[in-house]
Structure formats: C-alpha cells, structure tokens
CSV table of C-alpha atoms in Angstrom, one decimal:
chain,number,residue,atom,x,y,z
D,1402,MET,CA,42.5,19.6,-28.5
D,1403,THR,CA,43.0,16.2,-27.0
D,1404,SER,CA,42.4,15.9,-23.2
D,1405,GLU,CA,44.6,12.9,-23.1
D,1406,ASN,CA,47.7,15.1,-22.9
D,1407,ARG,CA,46.5,18.5,-21.8
D,1408,GLY,CA,43.7,18.0,-19.3
D,1409,ASN,CA,43.6,19.4,-15.8
D,1410,CYS,CA,42.5,16.2,-14.0
D,1411,LEU,CA,44.6,13.1,-13.5
D,1412,ALA,CA,42.7,9.8,-13.5
D,1413,TRP,CA,42.6,6.1,-14.3
D,1414,ALA,CA,40.1,5.1,-16.9
D,1415,ALA,CA,38.7,2.1,-18.8
D,1416,ARG,CA,39.1,2.4,-22.6
D,1417,ASP,CA,36.8,-0.5,-23.6
D,1418,LYS,CA,34.5,-3.1,-22.1
D,1419,SER,CA,37.4,-5.2,-20.8
D,1420,GLY,CA,37.2,-2.7,-17.9
D,1421,PHE,CA,41.0,-2.6,-17.7
D,1422,LEU,CA,42.1,0.7,-16.2
D,1423,SER,CA,45.1,2.8,-17.1
D,1424,PRO,CA,46.3,6.4,-16.6
D,1425,TYR,CA,44.2,9.1,-18.3
D,1426,THR,CA,44.0,12.9,-18.2
D,1427,PHE,CA,41.0,15.0,-19.0
D,1428,ASN,CA,39.4,18.4,-18.3
D,1429,ARG,CA,36.9,18.9,-15.4
D,1430,ARG,CA,34.4,21.7,-16.0
D,1431,ALA,CA,34.9,25.1,-14.5
D,1432,VAL,CA,33.4,25.8,-11.1
D,1433,GLY,CA,30.0,27.4,-11.4
D,1434,LYS,CA,28.3,29.7,-8.9
D,1435,ASP,CA,26.6,26.7,-7.1
D,1436,ASP,CA,29.5,24.3,-7.4
D,1437,VAL,CA,32.0,22.7,-5.1
D,1438,SER,CA,35.5,21.6,-6.3
D,1439,LEU,CA,37.1,19.0,-4.1
D,1440,LYS,CA,40.5,17.5,-4.1
D,1441,ILE,CA,39.9,13.8,-3.8
D,1442,THR,CA,41.9,12.0,-1.1
D,1443,HIS,CA,40.1,8.6,-1.2
D,1444,CYS,CA,37.7,6.7,-3.3
D,1445,GLY,CA,36.0,3.4,-2.4
D,1446,ILE,CA,35.7,0.6,-4.9
D,1447,CYS,CA,32.2,-0.6,-5.5
D,1448,TYR,CA,30.8,-3.4,-7.7
D,1449,ALA,CA,29.2,-0.6,-9.7
D,1450,ASP,CA,32.8,0.3,-10.9
D,1451,VAL,CA,32.9,-3.2,-12.6
D,1452,ALA,CA,29.4,-2.9,-13.9
D,1453,PHE,CA,29.8,0.5,-15.5
D,1454,SER,CA,33.3,-0.1,-17.0
D,1455,ARG,CA,32.4,-3.5,-18.4
D,1456,GLU,CA,29.0,-2.4,-19.9
D,1457,LYS,CA,26.9,-4.5,-17.5
D,1458,LEU,CA,24.6,-1.5,-17.0
D,1459,GLY,CA,24.1,-0.5,-20.6
D,1460,LYS,CA,26.3,1.3,-23.1
D,1461,ALA,CA,29.4,3.0,-21.7
D,1462,ILE,CA,31.1,6.1,-23.2
D,1463,TYR,CA,34.8,5.5,-23.1
D,1464,PRO,CA,37.2,6.6,-21.7
D,1465,LEU,CA,35.2,5.9,-18.5
D,1466,VAL,CA,36.5,6.9,-15.1
D,1467,PRO,CA,34.9,4.8,-12.3
D,1468,GLY,CA,34.3,5.6,-8.6
D,1469,HIS,CA,31.3,6.9,-6.7
D,1470,GLU,CA,32.4,6.6,-3.1
D,1471,ILE,CA,34.4,9.9,-3.1
D,1472,VAL,CA,35.8,11.9,-0.2
D,1473,GLY,CA,38.2,14.8,-0.1
D,1474,THR,CA,38.9,18.4,0.8
D,1475,VAL,CA,37.2,21.4,-0.7
D,1476,GLN,CA,39.6,23.4,-2.8
D,1477,GLU,CA,37.2,25.9,-4.4
D,1478,VAL,CA,33.5,27.0,-4.0
D,1479,GLY,CA,31.2,29.0,-6.2
D,1480,SER,CA,29.9,32.4,-5.3
D,1481,GLU,CA,26.5,31.1,-4.2
D,1482,VAL,CA,27.9,28.3,-2.0
D,1483,GLN,CA,27.6,29.0,1.7
D,1484,ARG,CA,27.4,25.6,3.3
D,1485,PHE,CA,30.9,24.6,2.4
D,1486,LYS,CA,34.3,26.4,2.6
D,1487,VAL,CA,37.8,25.7,1.4
D,1488,GLY,CA,39.4,23.0,3.6
D,1489,ASP,CA,36.2,21.3,4.6
D,1490,HIS,CA,36.1,17.5,4.4
D,1491,VAL,CA,33.3,16.4,2.1
D,1492,GLY,CA,31.9,13.5,0.2
D,1493,VAL,CA,30.2,12.7,-3.1
D,1494,GLY,CA,28.1,9.6,-3.7
D,1495,ALA,CA,26.4,7.8,-6.6
D,1496,TYR,CA,24.8,10.8,-8.3
D,1497,VAL,CA,25.8,14.4,-9.0
D,1498,ASN,CA,22.6,15.9,-10.4
D,1499,SER,CA,18.8,15.6,-10.7
D,1500,CYS,CA,16.0,17.8,-11.9
D,1501,ARG,CA,15.5,19.4,-8.5
D,1502,ASP,CA,11.8,20.1,-9.4
D,1503,CYS,CA,9.9,16.8,-9.2
D,1504,GLU,CA,8.1,15.3,-6.2
D,1505,TYR,CA,11.0,13.1,-5.3
D,1506,CYS,CA,13.6,15.9,-5.6
D,1507,ASN,CA,11.3,18.1,-3.5
D,1508,ASP,CA,11.3,15.3,-0.8
D,1509,GLU,CA,15.1,15.1,-1.0
D,1510,LEU,CA,14.9,11.6,-2.6
D,1511,GLU,CA,16.9,12.7,-5.6
D,1512,ILE,CA,18.0,9.2,-6.5
D,1513,HIS,CA,14.4,8.6,-7.5
D,1514,CYS,CA,14.2,11.8,-9.6
D,1515,SER,CA,11.3,11.5,-12.1
D,1516,ASN,CA,13.6,12.8,-14.8
D,1517,GLY,CA,16.5,10.5,-13.8
D,1518,ALA,CA,19.3,11.3,-11.4
D,1519,VAL,CA,22.6,11.9,-13.1
D,1520,SER,CA,25.1,9.2,-12.2
D,1521,THR,CA,28.6,10.1,-11.0
D,1522,ILE,CA,29.9,7.7,-13.6
D,1523,ASN,CA,29.0,7.7,-17.3
D,1524,GLY,CA,26.1,10.2,-16.9
D,1525,LEU,CA,25.4,13.4,-18.8
D,1526,ASP,CA,26.9,16.4,-16.9
D,1527,VAL,CA,25.6,20.0,-17.0
D,1528,ASP,CA,28.2,21.0,-19.6
D,1529,GLY,CA,27.3,18.2,-22.0
D,1530,THR,CA,30.2,16.0,-21.2
D,1531,MET,CA,30.1,12.5,-19.6
D,1532,THR,CA,30.5,12.5,-15.9
D,1533,LYS,CA,33.7,10.9,-14.7
D,1534,GLY,CA,34.1,9.4,-11.2
D,1535,GLY,CA,36.4,9.4,-8.3
D,1536,TYR,CA,39.4,7.4,-9.6
D,1537,SER,CA,40.7,11.0,-10.3
D,1538,SER,CA,42.5,13.9,-8.6
D,1539,PHE,CA,39.5,16.2,-8.2
D,1540,ILE,CA,35.8,16.6,-9.0
D,1541,VAL,CA,33.4,19.5,-9.5
D,1542,VAL,CA,29.8,19.0,-8.3
D,1543,HIS,CA,26.7,21.0,-7.5
D,1544,LYS,CA,26.6,21.8,-3.8
D,1545,ARG,CA,23.3,19.9,-3.3
D,1546,TYR,CA,25.0,16.6,-4.0
D,1547,CYS,CA,28.0,17.2,-1.7
D,1548,TYR,CA,28.0,16.1,2.0
D,1549,LYS,CA,29.9,17.1,5.1
D,1550,ILE,CA,32.1,14.4,6.6
D,1551,PRO,CA,31.8,14.6,10.4
D,1552,GLU,CA,34.7,16.3,12.1
D,1553,GLY,CA,37.5,13.9,13.1
D,1554,TYR,CA,36.1,11.0,10.9
D,1555,PRO,CA,39.0,9.4,9.0
D,1556,LEU,CA,38.6,10.1,5.3
D,1557,SER,CA,39.8,6.6,4.3
D,1558,LEU,CA,36.9,5.1,6.3
D,1559,ALA,CA,34.3,7.6,5.2
D,1560,ALA,CA,34.5,6.7,1.5
D,1561,PRO,CA,32.4,3.4,1.7
D,1562,LEU,CA,29.6,5.2,3.5
D,1563,LEU,CA,28.8,7.2,0.3
D,1564,CYS,CA,27.4,4.0,-1.4
D,1565,ALA,CA,27.6,0.9,0.7
D,1566,GLY,CA,26.6,2.7,3.9
D,1567,ILE,CA,23.7,4.6,2.6
D,1568,THR,CA,22.4,1.6,0.6
D,1569,VAL,CA,21.8,-0.4,3.7
D,1570,TYR,CA,20.9,2.6,6.0
D,1571,THR,CA,18.1,3.8,3.8
D,1572,PRO,CA,15.8,0.8,3.9
D,1573,MET,CA,16.4,0.3,7.6
D,1574,ILE,CA,15.2,3.8,8.3
D,1575,ARG,CA,12.3,3.5,5.9
D,1576,HIS,CA,11.0,0.3,7.5
D,1577,LYS,CA,11.6,1.6,11.1
D,1578,MET,CA,14.4,-0.8,11.7
D,1579,ASN,CA,16.1,1.6,14.1
D,1580,GLN,CA,14.0,0.6,17.1
D,1581,PRO,CA,15.9,-1.3,19.8
D,1582,GLY,CA,14.8,-4.9,20.3
D,1583,LYS,CA,13.8,-5.7,16.8
D,1584,SER,CA,15.4,-8.6,14.9
D,1585,LEU,CA,17.5,-8.1,11.8
D,1586,GLY,CA,18.8,-10.7,9.4
D,1587,VAL,CA,21.7,-9.9,7.1
D,1588,VAL,CA,22.3,-12.1,4.0
D,1589,GLY,CA,25.9,-11.8,2.8
D,1590,LEU,CA,28.8,-10.4,4.6
D,1591,GLY,CA,30.6,-8.2,2.1
D,1592,GLY,CA,30.9,-4.4,1.7
D,1593,LEU,CA,27.2,-3.8,2.2
D,1594,GLY,CA,26.5,-6.7,4.6
D,1595,HIS,CA,29.1,-5.8,7.2
D,1596,LEU,CA,27.8,-2.2,7.4
D,1597,ALA,CA,24.3,-3.5,7.8
D,1598,VAL,CA,25.5,-5.5,10.9
D,1599,LYS,CA,27.2,-2.4,12.3
D,1600,PHE,CA,24.1,-0.2,11.8
D,1601,GLY,CA,21.9,-3.0,13.3
D,1602,LYS,CA,24.0,-3.1,16.5
D,1603,ALA,CA,24.1,0.7,16.7
D,1604,PHE,CA,20.3,0.7,16.5
D,1605,GLY,CA,20.1,-1.9,19.3
D,1606,LEU,CA,18.8,-4.7,17.1
D,1607,ASN,CA,19.3,-8.5,17.5
D,1608,VAL,CA,21.4,-9.3,14.4
D,1609,THR,CA,21.7,-12.7,12.6
D,1610,VAL,CA,24.1,-13.1,9.8
D,1611,PHE,CA,23.5,-15.6,7.0
D,1612,SER,CA,26.4,-16.8,4.9
D,1613,THR,CA,27.2,-19.7,2.7
D,1614,SER,CA,30.6,-20.0,4.4
D,1615,MET,CA,31.2,-21.2,8.0
D,1616,SER,CA,34.6,-19.4,7.7
D,1617,LYS,CA,32.8,-16.0,8.2
D,1618,LYS,CA,31.4,-16.9,11.6
D,1619,GLU,CA,34.3,-15.6,13.7
D,1620,GLU,CA,34.4,-12.3,11.9
D,1621,ALA,CA,30.6,-11.9,12.0
D,1622,VAL,CA,30.4,-12.5,15.7
D,1623,GLU,CA,33.8,-11.3,17.1
D,1624,LEU,CA,34.7,-8.5,14.8
D,1625,LEU,CA,31.3,-7.1,13.8
D,1626,GLY,CA,29.3,-8.0,16.9
D,1627,ALA,CA,26.5,-10.0,15.3
D,1628,ASP,CA,24.4,-12.0,17.8
D,1629,HIS,CA,23.9,-15.1,15.7
D,1630,PHE,CA,25.5,-16.7,12.7
D,1631,VAL,CA,23.7,-19.2,10.4
D,1632,VAL,CA,25.1,-21.2,7.4
D,1633,SER,CA,22.3,-20.6,4.9
D,1634,SER,CA,22.7,-24.0,3.2
D,1635,ASP,CA,22.1,-25.8,6.5
D,1636,ASP,CA,18.4,-26.7,6.3
D,1637,GLU,CA,18.2,-27.5,10.0
D,1638,GLN,CA,19.6,-24.2,11.1
D,1639,MET,CA,17.3,-22.4,8.7
D,1640,LYS,CA,14.2,-24.3,9.8
D,1641,ALA,CA,14.9,-23.5,13.5
D,1642,LEU,CA,14.5,-19.8,12.7
D,1643,GLU,CA,11.1,-20.0,11.1
D,1644,LYS,CA,9.0,-16.9,11.7
D,1645,SER,CA,11.6,-15.3,14.0
D,1646,LEU,CA,12.9,-12.1,12.2
D,1647,ASP,CA,11.2,-8.7,11.7
D,1648,PHE,CA,13.4,-7.7,8.7
D,1649,ILE,CA,16.0,-9.1,6.4
D,1650,ILE,CA,18.5,-7.1,4.3
D,1651,ASP,CA,19.6,-9.3,1.4
D,1652,THR,CA,23.0,-8.0,0.0
D,1653,ALA,CA,23.8,-11.1,-2.1
D,1654,SER,CA,24.2,-10.5,-5.8
D,1655,GLY,CA,24.7,-14.2,-6.7
D,1656,ASP,CA,21.6,-16.2,-7.6
D,1657,HIS,CA,20.1,-17.8,-4.5
D,1658,PRO,CA,16.8,-19.2,-3.2
D,1659,PHE,CA,14.4,-16.7,-1.6
D,1660,ASP,CA,11.8,-19.1,-0.1
D,1661,PRO,CA,14.0,-20.1,2.9
D,1662,TYR,CA,14.4,-16.5,3.9
D,1663,MET,CA,10.7,-15.6,3.4
D,1664,SER,CA,9.9,-18.5,5.8
D,1665,ILE,CA,12.2,-16.9,8.5
D,1666,LEU,CA,10.2,-13.7,8.5
D,1667,LYS,CA,7.6,-13.0,11.1
D,1668,THR,CA,4.0,-12.2,10.1
D,1669,ALA,CA,4.1,-8.8,8.2
D,1670,GLY,CA,7.9,-9.1,8.0
D,1671,THR,CA,10.0,-7.6,5.2
D,1672,LEU,CA,12.9,-8.7,3.0
D,1673,VAL,CA,14.6,-5.9,1.2
D,1674,LEU,CA,16.9,-6.6,-1.7
D,1675,VAL,CA,19.9,-4.4,-2.1
D,1676,GLY,CA,22.0,-6.9,-4.1
D,1677,ALA,CA,21.3,-7.7,-7.7
D,1678,PRO,CA,20.9,-11.4,-8.5
D,1679,SER,CA,19.9,-12.2,-12.1
D,1680,GLU,CA,16.4,-13.3,-11.1
D,1681,ILE,CA,14.0,-13.7,-8.1
D,1682,LYS,CA,12.1,-16.9,-7.7
D,1683,LEU,CA,9.8,-17.7,-4.9
D,1684,ASN,CA,6.5,-19.4,-4.0
D,1685,PRO,CA,3.7,-16.8,-4.0
D,1686,LEU,CA,2.3,-18.4,-0.9
D,1687,ASN,CA,5.4,-17.2,1.0
D,1688,LEU,CA,4.1,-13.7,0.3
D,1689,LEU,CA,0.4,-14.3,0.8
D,1690,LEU,CA,0.5,-16.3,4.0
D,1691,GLY,CA,1.8,-14.0,6.7
D,1692,MET,CA,1.4,-10.7,4.9
D,1693,LYS,CA,5.1,-10.6,4.0
D,1694,THR,CA,6.8,-8.1,1.8
D,1695,LEU,CA,9.6,-8.4,-0.7
D,1696,THR,CA,10.9,-5.0,-1.7
D,1697,GLY,CA,14.1,-3.3,-3.1
D,1698,SER,CA,16.2,-0.3,-2.3
D,1699,ALA,CA,19.0,1.6,-4.0
D,1700,THR,CA,21.3,4.2,-2.2
D,1701,GLY,CA,19.4,7.2,-0.8
D,1702,GLY,CA,18.5,10.9,-1.0
D,1703,THR,CA,20.7,13.8,0.0
D,1704,LYS,CA,18.9,14.4,3.4
D,1705,GLN,CA,19.3,10.8,4.5
D,1706,THR,CA,22.9,10.6,3.3
D,1707,GLN,CA,23.9,13.5,5.5
D,1708,GLU,CA,21.9,12.0,8.4
D,1709,MET,CA,23.7,8.7,7.9
D,1710,LEU,CA,27.1,10.3,7.9
D,1711,ASP,CA,26.3,12.2,11.0
D,1712,PHE,CA,25.0,9.1,12.7
D,1713,CYS,CA,28.3,7.2,11.8
D,1714,GLY,CA,30.3,10.1,13.2
D,1715,ALA,CA,28.3,10.2,16.5
D,1716,HIS,CA,28.3,6.4,17.0
D,1717,LYS,CA,31.8,5.8,15.7
D,1718,ILE,CA,30.7,3.4,13.0
D,1719,TYR,CA,33.6,2.6,10.8
D,1720,PRO,CA,33.7,0.4,7.7
D,1721,GLU,CA,36.4,-2.3,7.6
D,1722,VAL,CA,38.6,-1.4,4.7
D,1723,GLU,CA,41.8,-2.4,2.8
D,1724,VAL,CA,43.5,0.8,1.6
D,1725,ILE,CA,45.3,0.4,-1.7
D,1726,PRO,CA,47.2,2.6,-4.2
D,1727,ILE,CA,45.6,3.4,-7.6
D,1728,GLN,CA,48.2,1.3,-9.3
D,1729,TYR,CA,46.5,-1.8,-7.6
D,1730,ALA,CA,43.0,-0.9,-8.9
D,1731,ASN,CA,42.9,-3.6,-11.6
D,1732,GLU,CA,43.9,-6.3,-9.2
D,1733,ALA,CA,41.4,-5.0,-6.6
D,1734,LEU,CA,38.5,-5.1,-9.1
D,1735,GLU,CA,39.4,-8.7,-9.9
D,1736,ARG,CA,39.5,-9.6,-6.2
D,1737,LEU,CA,36.2,-7.8,-5.7
D,1738,ILE,CA,34.6,-10.0,-8.4
D,1739,ASN,CA,36.1,-13.1,-6.7
D,1740,LYS,CA,34.8,-11.9,-3.3
D,1741,ASP,CA,38.3,-11.6,-2.0
D,1742,VAL,CA,38.1,-8.5,0.1
D,1743,LYS,CA,37.4,-7.7,3.8
D,1744,TYR,CA,35.3,-5.7,3.4
D,1745,ARG,CA,35.8,-2.7,1.1
D,1746,PHE,CA,38.7,-1.5,-1.0
D,1747,VAL,CA,39.5,2.2,-0.7
D,1748,ILE,CA,42.0,3.8,-3.1
D,1749,ASP,CA,44.4,6.3,-1.5
D,1750,ILE,CA,44.1,8.8,-4.4
D,1751,GLU,CA,46.0,11.6,-2.6
D,1752,ASN,CA,49.2,9.6,-2.1
D,1753,SER,CA,49.2,7.4,-5.3
D,1754,LEU,CA,47.7,9.3,-8.2
D,1755,GLY,CA,50.2,11.7,-9.6
C-alpha cells in the first residue's frame, strides 16, 4: 500500500536534497499505552528544518517531514498516560525517544542519551519507520517527551520555545546565569538570540547585544529591552568592553572571530556556543590567561524543558514571531537562510493544512 494516497496524516515533505516541500500523506503509528496523540495547531520553523531536509546533517530518508517546534491539542492518550488528557495544550521538541536507562536519561538529560536520542525528524521510531516532524496534521509521541503548555499561553507563541527557547535557557541555568546583577552578552539577534535577551532580562541580568548590523540597535534596545548594543565589527566599541562580561551566548552560525569575544569575558568567564559555524579559531592564550571557558550546548532535557515553559508562562516571555500558512513554507525557509525573519516563523498548521 502506498501511504502517498491512503495515509492518515497530512503533511508537507521534502522528496530530495533540494529540500523543496510539497503536500504528502502518510500513516502515523497507532497510539500505544504510553503514547500521546496531538493535533498540531502550530509548528515553528528552525534552521534544523533546512539542515535535515537538505542533508546537511547526514543522510536523509525521503520523503522527509521537517518541524521540531510542535504545539497542539491532545486528541488521544494511551491507557497508561495520566499526566495528559484530551484537550490539553502540549508541545513536542527536538527528540521523541531515548533509551530511558542510561545515566543521562536517569538525570532527565535525554538529549545526551548514551544510546542516542531519537530525533523528531529523520530518526528511527519505535515501529521501525522514520520519524516525521511537525509540518503535519498530528503526531504520536511517548508521554515522556511531551510537555504541558502553560494555561493561557498562546500556542502560536509557544512553538519556538520547544527548540530556540530551551537551547538558550539550558546553558544559562547550567552556568547559573539566572542570578540578578550578572552581565550577559548575546551574539546574534535571530530566533535564538532574541530569546536569550528576553530570558536575560527576566533573570535580572545586564544584557549587551552584539550584531554586525547597526540596524538591529533599535529592536534590541526598544523592543527586546537590552541594556547595551555593540556593533561587533567596531574595534573601539569592542575594546571598551574588555573583561566586562560574565557570560556570552553565541548564537551566530556564520563564521566569525572568537578572540574579540573571549577578550570581553571577565576572569573565569564563559562563552557558550549554540550556533554552528564551520570552524572555531582562537588564540589559546585567550583561554589560558583569565581561566576562561569555551563550551557548547544543544537544546535540553525533559525536566528543564518543562521548567522553561513554566517560567515563560509565569513571566509572560513571548517570542517575536511571523505566523504563516504551510503554503508559504518554501519561501519562509529561503528567507530564514537569508536571515530575513523577525524573529521566528511559525506555521499555522491548523488553519492552512488540509
């Protein structure tokens, strides 16, 4: 039987590494005793959607359905599911399974599962099929990898939190950058960067935004509430900040120098990389002198993801989004590649896929 014509789930999928998306129908697996089935209302667009569909992260199994910033409404639960009920607003992020038995899973850091977390896109699902993401009408996931969206939180705004939000929240918590009065630098003001600024202000930090474009200044300061704005290519502005910041979140995926940012860190300061440039180059003395740290981080575990969602609900932290229909997805992906979005695309699945 071909799922193209007789599947139970509507979607948009890439058929080859061009990444071009078009309508597709396939079968989702049946709901197991520990599963939650959710009708997808919205799905955020992440650069991972480009990377997976165009084979920038290894071999893709086509047709490939992107999307791992998924929110919606519970439509069915398995017999062993007690935390969720039909009608609940829930979310699904970058992974949908893990071994649930290693030291990292036991610490609810499932993204670091010793046996490999199963990606929401192009991973191996429990029924032996490839996982298919949120550019689709519904999804079935194990209850452990499903999150409650806070009551009253708009679903269109919740979607980016499931990847962009948790990606910047996790390293801030790990490095105790939730203590008022500390100083935070944010490199890049895209989908991740603008949320780092919002979290920083909610934590009571002094926030400095670094951008290559002066045109971002008004948005950074007026819209997002950053305390300072610096054009990173201006040597004088950069030099004036030497040894002034506790922590820098670097969200930039384009190649860029690291030494100028390392010089801005205080003694024992940390730069965490959440973007993905093609290489990292720096003078080793910029690590050795001043006990500085360069580290990386990718999304977060289930416990912290739920904490982050609850924090956003309590502090009314809302991503800045552009809501689009699924029919605009190909144009949106091209605009994302060209950095032409403020600050996250969210697909209105409920009202456009059908």
